[in-house]
mmCIF file of N, CA and C in Angstrom:
data_model
loop_
_atom_site.group_PDB
_atom_site.id
_atom_site.type_symbol
_atom_site.label_atom_id
_atom_site.label_comp_id
_atom_site.label_asym_id
_atom_site.label_seq_id
_atom_site.Cartn_x
_atom_site.Cartn_y
_atom_site.Cartn_z
ATOM 1 N N UNK A 139 108.722 79.627 116.765
ATOM 2 C CA UNK A 139 108.034 80.910 116.831
ATOM 3 C C UNK A 139 107.241 81.123 115.548
ATOM 4 N N UNK A 140 105.954 81.412 115.722
ATOM 5 C CA UNK A 140 105.100 81.624 114.555
ATOM 6 C C UNK A 140 105.381 82.980 113.939
ATOM 7 N N UNK A 141 105.517 82.977 112.624
ATOM 8 C CA UNK A 141 105.717 84.223 111.899
ATOM 9 C C UNK A 141 104.844 84.229 110.652
ATOM 10 N N UNK A 142 104.308 85.398 110.350
ATOM 11 C CA UNK A 142 103.528 85.610 109.141
ATOM 12 C C UNK A 142 104.172 86.753 108.371
ATOM 13 N N UNK A 143 104.308 86.582 107.061
ATOM 14 C CA UNK A 143 104.934 87.605 106.244
ATOM 15 C C UNK A 143 104.115 87.830 104.989
ATOM 16 N N UNK A 144 103.606 89.064 104.852
ATOM 17 C CA UNK A 144 102.819 89.415 103.674
ATOM 18 C C UNK A 144 103.722 89.952 102.569
ATOM 19 N N UNK A 145 103.210 89.845 101.342
ATOM 20 C CA UNK A 145 103.872 90.452 100.190
ATOM 21 C C UNK A 145 102.823 90.712 99.121
ATOM 22 N N UNK A 146 103.188 91.564 98.166
ATOM 23 C CA UNK A 146 102.320 91.776 97.025
ATOM 24 C C UNK A 146 101.595 93.101 96.978
ATOM 25 N N UNK A 147 101.736 93.920 98.010
ATOM 26 C CA UNK A 147 101.084 95.216 97.980
ATOM 27 C C UNK A 147 101.709 96.136 96.954
ATOM 28 N N UNK A 148 101.060 97.293 96.765
ATOM 29 C CA UNK A 148 101.587 98.256 95.812
ATOM 30 C C UNK A 148 100.561 99.285 95.433
ATOM 31 N N UNK A 149 100.846 99.970 94.341
ATOM 32 C CA UNK A 149 99.988 101.035 93.835
ATOM 33 C C UNK A 149 99.288 100.545 92.580
ATOM 34 N N UNK A 150 97.982 100.769 92.521
ATOM 35 C CA UNK A 150 97.205 100.342 91.356
ATOM 36 C C UNK A 150 96.104 101.361 91.104
ATOM 37 N N UNK A 151 95.694 101.464 89.869
ATOM 38 C CA UNK A 151 94.601 102.374 89.545
ATOM 39 C C UNK A 151 93.262 101.741 89.869
ATOM 40 N N UNK A 152 92.286 102.578 90.098
ATOM 41 C CA UNK A 152 90.937 102.085 90.360
ATOM 42 C C UNK A 152 90.484 101.187 89.214
ATOM 43 N N UNK A 153 89.864 100.079 89.595
ATOM 44 C CA UNK A 153 89.435 99.095 88.615
ATOM 45 C C UNK A 153 90.447 98.014 88.354
ATOM 46 N N UNK A 154 91.651 98.199 88.855
ATOM 47 C CA UNK A 154 92.716 97.222 88.641
ATOM 48 C C UNK A 154 92.691 96.097 89.655
ATOM 49 N N UNK A 155 93.739 95.266 89.588
ATOM 50 C CA UNK A 155 93.827 94.083 90.439
ATOM 51 C C UNK A 155 95.192 93.993 91.110
ATOM 52 N N UNK A 156 95.199 93.369 92.276
ATOM 53 C CA UNK A 156 96.428 93.055 92.993
ATOM 54 C C UNK A 156 96.235 91.730 93.691
ATOM 55 N N UNK A 157 97.340 91.008 93.840
ATOM 56 C CA UNK A 157 97.303 89.764 94.592
ATOM 57 C C UNK A 157 98.245 89.844 95.774
ATOM 58 N N UNK A 158 97.741 89.541 96.948
ATOM 59 C CA UNK A 158 98.557 89.505 98.160
ATOM 60 C C UNK A 158 98.855 88.064 98.540
ATOM 61 N N UNK A 159 100.019 87.863 99.114
ATOM 62 C CA UNK A 159 100.416 86.543 99.603
ATOM 63 C C UNK A 159 100.862 86.653 101.044
ATOM 64 N N UNK A 160 100.707 85.574 101.763
ATOM 65 C CA UNK A 160 101.169 85.501 103.146
ATOM 66 C C UNK A 160 101.752 84.118 103.373
ATOM 67 N N UNK A 161 102.999 84.092 103.823
ATOM 68 C CA UNK A 161 103.627 82.817 104.137
ATOM 69 C C UNK A 161 103.722 82.691 105.652
ATOM 70 N N UNK A 162 103.329 81.525 106.147
ATOM 71 C CA UNK A 162 103.341 81.262 107.580
ATOM 72 C C UNK A 162 104.448 80.270 107.916
ATOM 73 N N UNK A 163 105.087 80.468 109.035
ATOM 74 C CA UNK A 163 106.145 79.561 109.464
ATOM 75 C C UNK A 163 106.116 79.400 110.971
ATOM 76 N N UNK A 164 106.705 78.320 111.451
ATOM 77 C CA UNK A 164 106.824 78.101 112.878
ATOM 78 C C UNK A 164 105.778 77.202 113.483
ATOM 79 N N UNK A 165 104.861 76.689 112.682
ATOM 80 C CA UNK A 165 103.840 75.793 113.212
ATOM 81 C C UNK A 165 103.205 75.040 112.050
ATOM 82 N N UNK A 166 102.283 74.157 112.395
ATOM 83 C CA UNK A 166 101.469 73.484 111.389
ATOM 84 C C UNK A 166 100.132 74.203 111.332
ATOM 85 N N UNK A 167 99.804 74.756 110.185
ATOM 86 C CA UNK A 167 98.677 75.681 110.086
ATOM 87 C C UNK A 167 97.425 75.065 109.482
ATOM 88 N N UNK A 168 97.437 73.758 109.276
ATOM 89 C CA UNK A 168 96.307 73.154 108.568
ATOM 90 C C UNK A 168 94.976 73.384 109.257
ATOM 91 N N UNK A 169 94.965 73.444 110.583
ATOM 92 C CA UNK A 169 93.697 73.631 111.303
ATOM 93 C C UNK A 169 93.450 75.083 111.689
ATOM 94 N N UNK A 170 94.375 75.945 111.382
ATOM 95 C CA UNK A 170 94.231 77.352 111.756
ATOM 96 C C UNK A 170 93.223 78.042 110.856
ATOM 97 N N UNK A 171 92.557 79.028 111.398
ATOM 98 C CA UNK A 171 91.823 79.993 110.594
ATOM 99 C C UNK A 171 92.839 81.032 110.111
ATOM 100 N N UNK A 172 92.814 81.319 108.824
ATOM 101 C CA UNK A 172 93.704 82.329 108.256
ATOM 102 C C UNK A 172 92.850 83.476 107.741
ATOM 103 N N UNK A 173 93.236 84.687 108.086
ATOM 104 C CA UNK A 173 92.414 85.829 107.721
ATOM 105 C C UNK A 173 93.219 86.989 107.170
ATOM 106 N N UNK A 174 92.496 87.871 106.511
ATOM 107 C CA UNK A 174 93.043 89.143 106.060
ATOM 108 C C UNK A 174 92.225 90.276 106.685
ATOM 109 N N UNK A 175 92.931 91.253 107.204
ATOM 110 C CA UNK A 175 92.328 92.458 107.740
ATOM 111 C C UNK A 175 92.994 93.653 107.070
ATOM 112 N N UNK A 176 92.392 94.822 107.245
ATOM 113 C CA UNK A 176 93.023 96.020 106.712
ATOM 114 C C UNK A 176 92.777 97.189 107.643
ATOM 115 N N UNK A 177 93.655 98.164 107.546
ATOM 116 C CA UNK A 177 93.530 99.370 108.364
ATOM 117 C C UNK A 177 93.934 100.573 107.543
ATOM 118 N N UNK A 178 92.982 101.481 107.381
ATOM 119 C CA UNK A 178 93.225 102.735 106.691
ATOM 120 C C UNK A 178 93.622 103.800 107.713
ATOM 121 N N UNK A 179 94.304 104.855 107.276
ATOM 122 C CA UNK A 179 94.711 105.902 108.213
ATOM 123 C C UNK A 179 93.520 106.487 108.966
ATOM 124 N N UNK A 180 93.648 106.561 110.260
ATOM 125 C CA UNK A 180 92.592 107.136 111.081
ATOM 126 C C UNK A 180 91.406 106.241 111.330
ATOM 127 N N UNK A 181 91.478 104.988 110.871
ATOM 128 C CA UNK A 181 90.358 104.061 111.037
ATOM 129 C C UNK A 181 90.810 102.819 111.794
ATOM 130 N N UNK A 182 89.829 102.119 112.324
ATOM 131 C CA UNK A 182 90.132 100.881 113.041
ATOM 132 C C UNK A 182 90.411 99.750 112.043
ATOM 133 N N UNK A 183 91.115 98.766 112.531
ATOM 134 C CA UNK A 183 91.377 97.591 111.710
ATOM 135 C C UNK A 183 90.054 96.873 111.446
ATOM 136 N N UNK A 184 89.830 96.467 110.193
ATOM 137 C CA UNK A 184 88.574 95.833 109.852
ATOM 138 C C UNK A 184 88.794 94.519 109.114
ATOM 139 N N UNK A 185 87.832 93.655 109.290
ATOM 140 C CA UNK A 185 87.880 92.334 108.683
ATOM 141 C C UNK A 185 87.674 92.431 107.177
ATOM 142 N N UNK A 186 88.457 91.632 106.431
ATOM 143 C CA UNK A 186 88.308 91.571 104.976
ATOM 144 C C UNK A 186 87.800 90.187 104.550
ATOM 145 N N UNK A 187 88.545 89.154 104.900
ATOM 146 C CA UNK A 187 88.185 87.797 104.488
ATOM 147 C C UNK A 187 88.929 86.798 105.363
ATOM 148 N N UNK A 188 88.378 85.588 105.455
ATOM 149 C CA UNK A 188 89.029 84.527 106.218
ATOM 150 C C UNK A 188 88.672 83.182 105.621
ATOM 151 N N UNK A 189 89.519 82.200 105.931
ATOM 152 C CA UNK A 189 89.322 80.874 105.369
ATOM 153 C C UNK A 189 89.710 79.819 106.400
ATOM 154 N N UNK A 190 88.929 78.764 106.462
ATOM 155 C CA UNK A 190 89.276 77.610 107.264
ATOM 156 C C UNK A 190 88.796 76.368 106.540
ATOM 157 N N UNK A 191 88.882 75.222 107.197
ATOM 158 C CA UNK A 191 88.607 73.956 106.529
ATOM 159 C C UNK A 191 87.201 73.892 105.950
ATOM 160 N N UNK A 192 86.265 74.616 106.564
ATOM 161 C CA UNK A 192 84.863 74.506 106.135
ATOM 162 C C UNK A 192 84.475 75.528 105.086
ATOM 163 N N UNK A 193 85.372 76.460 104.765
ATOM 164 C CA UNK A 193 85.030 77.425 103.743
ATOM 165 C C UNK A 193 85.579 78.807 104.013
ATOM 166 N N UNK A 194 85.051 79.779 103.265
ATOM 167 C CA UNK A 194 85.523 81.151 103.344
ATOM 168 C C UNK A 194 84.390 82.076 103.790
ATOM 169 N N UNK A 195 84.795 83.238 104.249
ATOM 170 C CA UNK A 195 83.839 84.271 104.609
ATOM 171 C C UNK A 195 84.437 85.615 104.216
ATOM 172 N N UNK A 196 83.559 86.514 103.759
ATOM 173 C CA UNK A 196 84.006 87.816 103.278
ATOM 174 C C UNK A 196 83.187 88.926 103.923
ATOM 175 N N UNK A 197 83.829 90.072 104.054
ATOM 176 C CA UNK A 197 83.065 91.245 104.455
ATOM 177 C C UNK A 197 82.201 91.676 103.284
ATOM 178 N N UNK A 198 81.140 92.380 103.583
ATOM 179 C CA UNK A 198 80.197 92.781 102.531
ATOM 180 C C UNK A 198 80.857 93.697 101.503
ATOM 181 N N UNK A 199 81.800 94.516 101.945
ATOM 182 C CA UNK A 199 82.358 95.497 101.015
ATOM 183 C C UNK A 199 83.396 94.905 100.054
ATOM 184 N N UNK A 200 83.773 93.637 100.224
ATOM 185 C CA UNK A 200 84.684 93.015 99.262
ATOM 186 C C UNK A 200 84.062 91.807 98.564
ATOM 187 N N UNK A 201 82.902 91.411 99.015
ATOM 188 C CA UNK A 201 82.267 90.224 98.452
ATOM 189 C C UNK A 201 82.053 90.406 96.954
ATOM 190 N N UNK A 202 82.476 89.417 96.198
ATOM 191 C CA UNK A 202 82.351 89.482 94.752
ATOM 192 C C UNK A 202 83.538 90.103 94.059
ATOM 193 N N UNK A 203 84.408 90.753 94.823
ATOM 194 C CA UNK A 203 85.590 91.387 94.227
ATOM 195 C C UNK A 203 86.887 90.714 94.690
ATOM 196 N N UNK A 204 86.921 90.261 95.918
ATOM 197 C CA UNK A 204 88.122 89.644 96.486
ATOM 198 C C UNK A 204 87.902 88.145 96.645
ATOM 199 N N UNK A 205 88.997 87.400 96.542
ATOM 200 C CA UNK A 205 88.956 85.958 96.743
ATOM 201 C C UNK A 205 90.115 85.531 97.626
ATOM 202 N N UNK A 206 89.782 84.814 98.691
ATOM 203 C CA UNK A 206 90.816 84.275 99.574
ATOM 204 C C UNK A 206 91.023 82.802 99.249
ATOM 205 N N UNK A 207 92.260 82.372 99.333
ATOM 206 C CA UNK A 207 92.571 80.962 99.095
ATOM 207 C C UNK A 207 93.812 80.600 99.898
ATOM 208 N N UNK A 208 94.069 79.298 99.995
ATOM 209 C CA UNK A 208 95.250 78.880 100.737
ATOM 210 C C UNK A 208 95.854 77.640 100.098
ATOM 211 N N UNK A 209 97.145 77.488 100.332
ATOM 212 C CA UNK A 209 97.884 76.316 99.883
ATOM 213 C C UNK A 209 98.443 75.656 101.139
ATOM 214 N N UNK A 210 97.831 74.546 101.542
ATOM 215 C CA UNK A 210 98.224 73.894 102.786
ATOM 216 C C UNK A 210 99.657 73.394 102.729
ATOM 217 N N UNK A 211 100.052 72.876 101.586
ATOM 218 C CA UNK A 211 101.393 72.302 101.468
ATOM 219 C C UNK A 211 102.473 73.363 101.644
ATOM 220 N N UNK A 212 102.167 74.578 101.214
ATOM 221 C CA UNK A 212 103.167 75.648 101.270
ATOM 222 C C UNK A 212 102.963 76.581 102.451
ATOM 223 N N UNK A 213 101.943 76.333 103.270
ATOM 224 C CA UNK A 213 101.610 77.244 104.375
ATOM 225 C C UNK A 213 101.412 78.670 103.874
ATOM 226 N N UNK A 214 100.689 78.784 102.777
ATOM 227 C CA UNK A 214 100.449 80.087 102.167
ATOM 228 C C UNK A 214 98.964 80.405 102.183
ATOM 229 N N UNK A 215 98.652 81.679 102.288
ATOM 230 C CA UNK A 215 97.297 82.165 102.107
ATOM 231 C C UNK A 215 97.369 83.370 101.173
ATOM 232 N N UNK A 216 96.378 83.480 100.307
ATOM 233 C CA UNK A 216 96.382 84.491 99.268
ATOM 234 C C UNK A 216 95.108 85.338 99.334
ATOM 235 N N UNK A 217 95.222 86.538 98.813
ATOM 236 C CA UNK A 217 94.047 87.397 98.660
ATOM 237 C C UNK A 217 94.135 88.030 97.270
ATOM 238 N N UNK A 218 93.273 87.582 96.380
ATOM 239 C CA UNK A 218 93.191 88.170 95.051
ATOM 240 C C UNK A 218 92.158 89.289 95.089
ATOM 241 N N UNK A 219 92.595 90.485 94.724
ATOM 242 C CA UNK A 219 91.725 91.655 94.804
ATOM 243 C C UNK A 219 91.481 92.196 93.402
ATOM 244 N N UNK A 220 90.239 92.187 92.981
ATOM 245 C CA UNK A 220 89.846 92.697 91.668
ATOM 246 C C UNK A 220 88.918 93.893 91.829
ATOM 247 N N UNK A 221 88.757 94.629 90.753
ATOM 248 C CA UNK A 221 87.864 95.800 90.743
ATOM 249 C C UNK A 221 88.146 96.704 91.936
ATOM 250 N N UNK A 222 89.394 97.008 92.141
ATOM 251 C CA UNK A 222 89.793 97.789 93.315
ATOM 252 C C UNK A 222 89.255 99.210 93.252
ATOM 253 N N UNK A 223 88.939 99.740 94.427
ATOM 254 C CA UNK A 223 88.395 101.078 94.572
ATOM 255 C C UNK A 223 89.338 101.900 95.452
ATOM 256 N N UNK A 224 89.299 103.209 95.312
ATOM 257 C CA UNK A 224 90.149 104.042 96.189
ATOM 258 C C UNK A 224 89.909 103.770 97.674
ATOM 259 N N UNK A 225 88.695 103.436 98.049
ATOM 260 C CA UNK A 225 88.397 103.155 99.454
ATOM 261 C C UNK A 225 88.988 101.831 99.942
ATOM 262 N N UNK A 226 89.578 101.058 99.040
ATOM 263 C CA UNK A 226 90.288 99.842 99.445
ATOM 264 C C UNK A 226 91.710 100.152 99.905
ATOM 265 N N UNK A 227 92.127 101.400 99.761
ATOM 266 C CA UNK A 227 93.454 101.797 100.194
ATOM 267 C C UNK A 227 93.625 101.593 101.691
ATOM 268 N N UNK A 228 94.652 100.846 102.063
ATOM 269 C CA UNK A 228 94.890 100.513 103.472
ATOM 270 C C UNK A 228 96.157 99.665 103.580
ATOM 271 N N UNK A 229 96.578 99.463 104.805
ATOM 272 C CA UNK A 229 97.580 98.435 105.081
ATOM 273 C C UNK A 229 96.828 97.130 105.307
ATOM 274 N N UNK A 230 97.218 96.099 104.593
ATOM 275 C CA UNK A 230 96.563 94.801 104.685
ATOM 276 C C UNK A 230 97.421 93.859 105.523
ATOM 277 N N UNK A 231 96.748 93.198 106.469
ATOM 278 C CA UNK A 231 97.428 92.314 107.404
ATOM 279 C C UNK A 231 96.927 90.881 107.251
ATOM 280 N N UNK A 232 97.865 89.963 107.299
ATOM 281 C CA UNK A 232 97.563 88.546 107.373
ATOM 282 C C UNK A 232 97.521 88.151 108.853
ATOM 283 N N UNK A 233 96.599 87.260 109.201
ATOM 284 C CA UNK A 233 96.466 86.844 110.594
ATOM 285 C C UNK A 233 96.127 85.365 110.682
ATOM 286 N N UNK A 234 96.498 84.759 111.810
ATOM 287 C CA UNK A 234 96.242 83.333 112.018
ATOM 288 C C UNK A 234 95.618 83.109 113.386
ATOM 289 N N UNK A 235 94.612 82.261 113.426
ATOM 290 C CA UNK A 235 93.894 81.943 114.659
ATOM 291 C C UNK A 235 93.983 80.440 114.894
ATOM 292 N N UNK A 236 94.486 80.046 116.066
ATOM 293 C CA UNK A 236 94.647 78.624 116.382
ATOM 294 C C UNK A 236 93.317 77.912 116.598
ATOM 295 N N UNK A 237 92.265 78.669 116.877
ATOM 296 C CA UNK A 237 90.978 78.072 117.210
ATOM 297 C C UNK A 237 90.136 77.855 115.959
ATOM 298 N N UNK A 238 89.971 76.607 115.531
ATOM 299 C CA UNK A 238 89.190 76.361 114.313
ATOM 300 C C UNK A 238 87.704 76.657 114.463
ATOM 301 N N UNK A 239 87.257 76.920 115.694
ATOM 302 C CA UNK A 239 85.847 77.250 115.918
ATOM 303 C C UNK A 239 85.628 78.752 116.104
ATOM 304 N N UNK A 240 86.644 79.535 115.825
ATOM 305 C CA UNK A 240 86.535 80.980 116.010
ATOM 306 C C UNK A 240 85.508 81.580 115.050
ATOM 307 N N UNK A 241 85.074 82.799 115.372
ATOM 308 C CA UNK A 241 84.099 83.478 114.519
ATOM 309 C C UNK A 241 84.704 83.856 113.169
ATOM 310 N N UNK A 242 85.994 84.033 113.117
ATOM 311 C CA UNK A 242 86.745 84.354 111.896
ATOM 312 C C UNK A 242 86.759 85.840 111.579
ATOM 313 N N UNK A 243 85.847 86.617 112.111
ATOM 314 C CA UNK A 243 85.742 88.015 111.724
ATOM 315 C C UNK A 243 86.264 88.992 112.770
ATOM 316 N N UNK A 244 86.561 88.535 113.958
ATOM 317 C CA UNK A 244 86.991 89.430 115.033
ATOM 318 C C UNK A 244 88.510 89.456 115.145
ATOM 319 N N UNK A 245 89.088 90.624 114.993
ATOM 320 C CA UNK A 245 90.536 90.757 115.064
ATOM 321 C C UNK A 245 91.066 90.302 116.416
ATOM 322 N N UNK A 246 90.300 90.530 117.466
ATOM 323 C CA UNK A 246 90.766 90.195 118.820
ATOM 324 C C UNK A 246 90.947 88.698 119.027
ATOM 325 N N UNK A 247 90.361 87.878 118.184
ATOM 326 C CA UNK A 247 90.460 86.426 118.339
ATOM 327 C C UNK A 247 91.715 85.851 117.693
ATOM 328 N N UNK A 248 92.334 86.611 116.827
ATOM 329 C CA UNK A 248 93.491 86.090 116.103
ATOM 330 C C UNK A 248 94.746 86.145 116.981
ATOM 331 N N UNK A 249 95.547 85.098 116.857
ATOM 332 C CA UNK A 249 96.712 84.951 117.724
ATOM 333 C C UNK A 249 97.991 85.530 117.131
ATOM 334 N N UNK A 250 98.090 85.518 115.828
ATOM 335 C CA UNK A 250 99.333 85.929 115.188
ATOM 336 C C UNK A 250 99.029 86.883 114.034
ATOM 337 N N UNK A 251 99.947 87.834 113.839
ATOM 338 C CA UNK A 251 99.770 88.864 112.813
ATOM 339 C C UNK A 251 101.067 89.089 112.051
ATOM 340 N N UNK A 252 100.915 89.387 110.768
ATOM 341 C CA UNK A 252 102.031 89.854 109.991
ATOM 342 C C UNK A 252 102.231 91.346 110.200
ATOM 343 N N UNK A 253 103.250 91.879 109.553
ATOM 344 C CA UNK A 253 103.569 93.292 109.725
ATOM 345 C C UNK A 253 102.785 94.188 108.782
ATOM 346 N N UNK A 254 102.143 93.611 107.800
ATOM 347 C CA UNK A 254 101.288 94.381 106.911
ATOM 348 C C UNK A 254 101.963 94.758 105.608
ATOM 349 N N UNK A 255 101.137 94.976 104.601
ATOM 350 C CA UNK A 255 101.614 95.432 103.300
ATOM 351 C C UNK A 255 100.673 96.510 102.787
ATOM 352 N N UNK A 256 101.229 97.575 102.258
ATOM 353 C CA UNK A 256 100.439 98.729 101.834
ATOM 354 C C UNK A 256 99.810 98.479 100.472
ATOM 355 N N UNK A 257 98.527 98.761 100.391
ATOM 356 C CA UNK A 257 97.804 98.752 99.119
ATOM 357 C C UNK A 257 97.242 100.151 98.907
ATOM 358 N N UNK A 258 97.589 100.754 97.784
ATOM 359 C CA UNK A 258 97.115 102.093 97.456
ATOM 360 C C UNK A 258 96.413 102.049 96.109
ATOM 361 N N UNK A 259 95.162 102.509 96.101
ATOM 362 C CA UNK A 259 94.366 102.526 94.876
ATOM 363 C C UNK A 259 94.115 103.979 94.503
ATOM 364 N N UNK A 260 94.599 104.371 93.354
ATOM 365 C CA UNK A 260 94.436 105.748 92.898
ATOM 366 C C UNK A 260 93.173 105.891 92.050
ATOM 367 N N UNK A 261 92.581 107.060 92.119
ATOM 368 C CA UNK A 261 91.335 107.295 91.374
ATOM 369 C C UNK A 261 91.611 107.833 89.982
#
């Protein structure tokens, strides 16, 4: 059974940094697309960043501030968040897509999800 577990959320002041981690288990994830999404209260879940064998992709609102990376040997994916803003406050979710040809940005395409970790940025 595939499971994803996020960690690393918390409270940080605007301009600060946080690093999120996601550990995947139950399958071989080398060919999977791994992504991060977020959902703020009252808003829809939105794409943040994703990574696959050919590279990474970021949403416009995090480009230049966030970095996604993965460790194939450990089945881990990371999201380093710098220059955080209050509008980055949300629950952040790790997701995995079995299809290496997926668009990477659509939540509906992802097959597996973690339970989420809260990130709160104070002004």
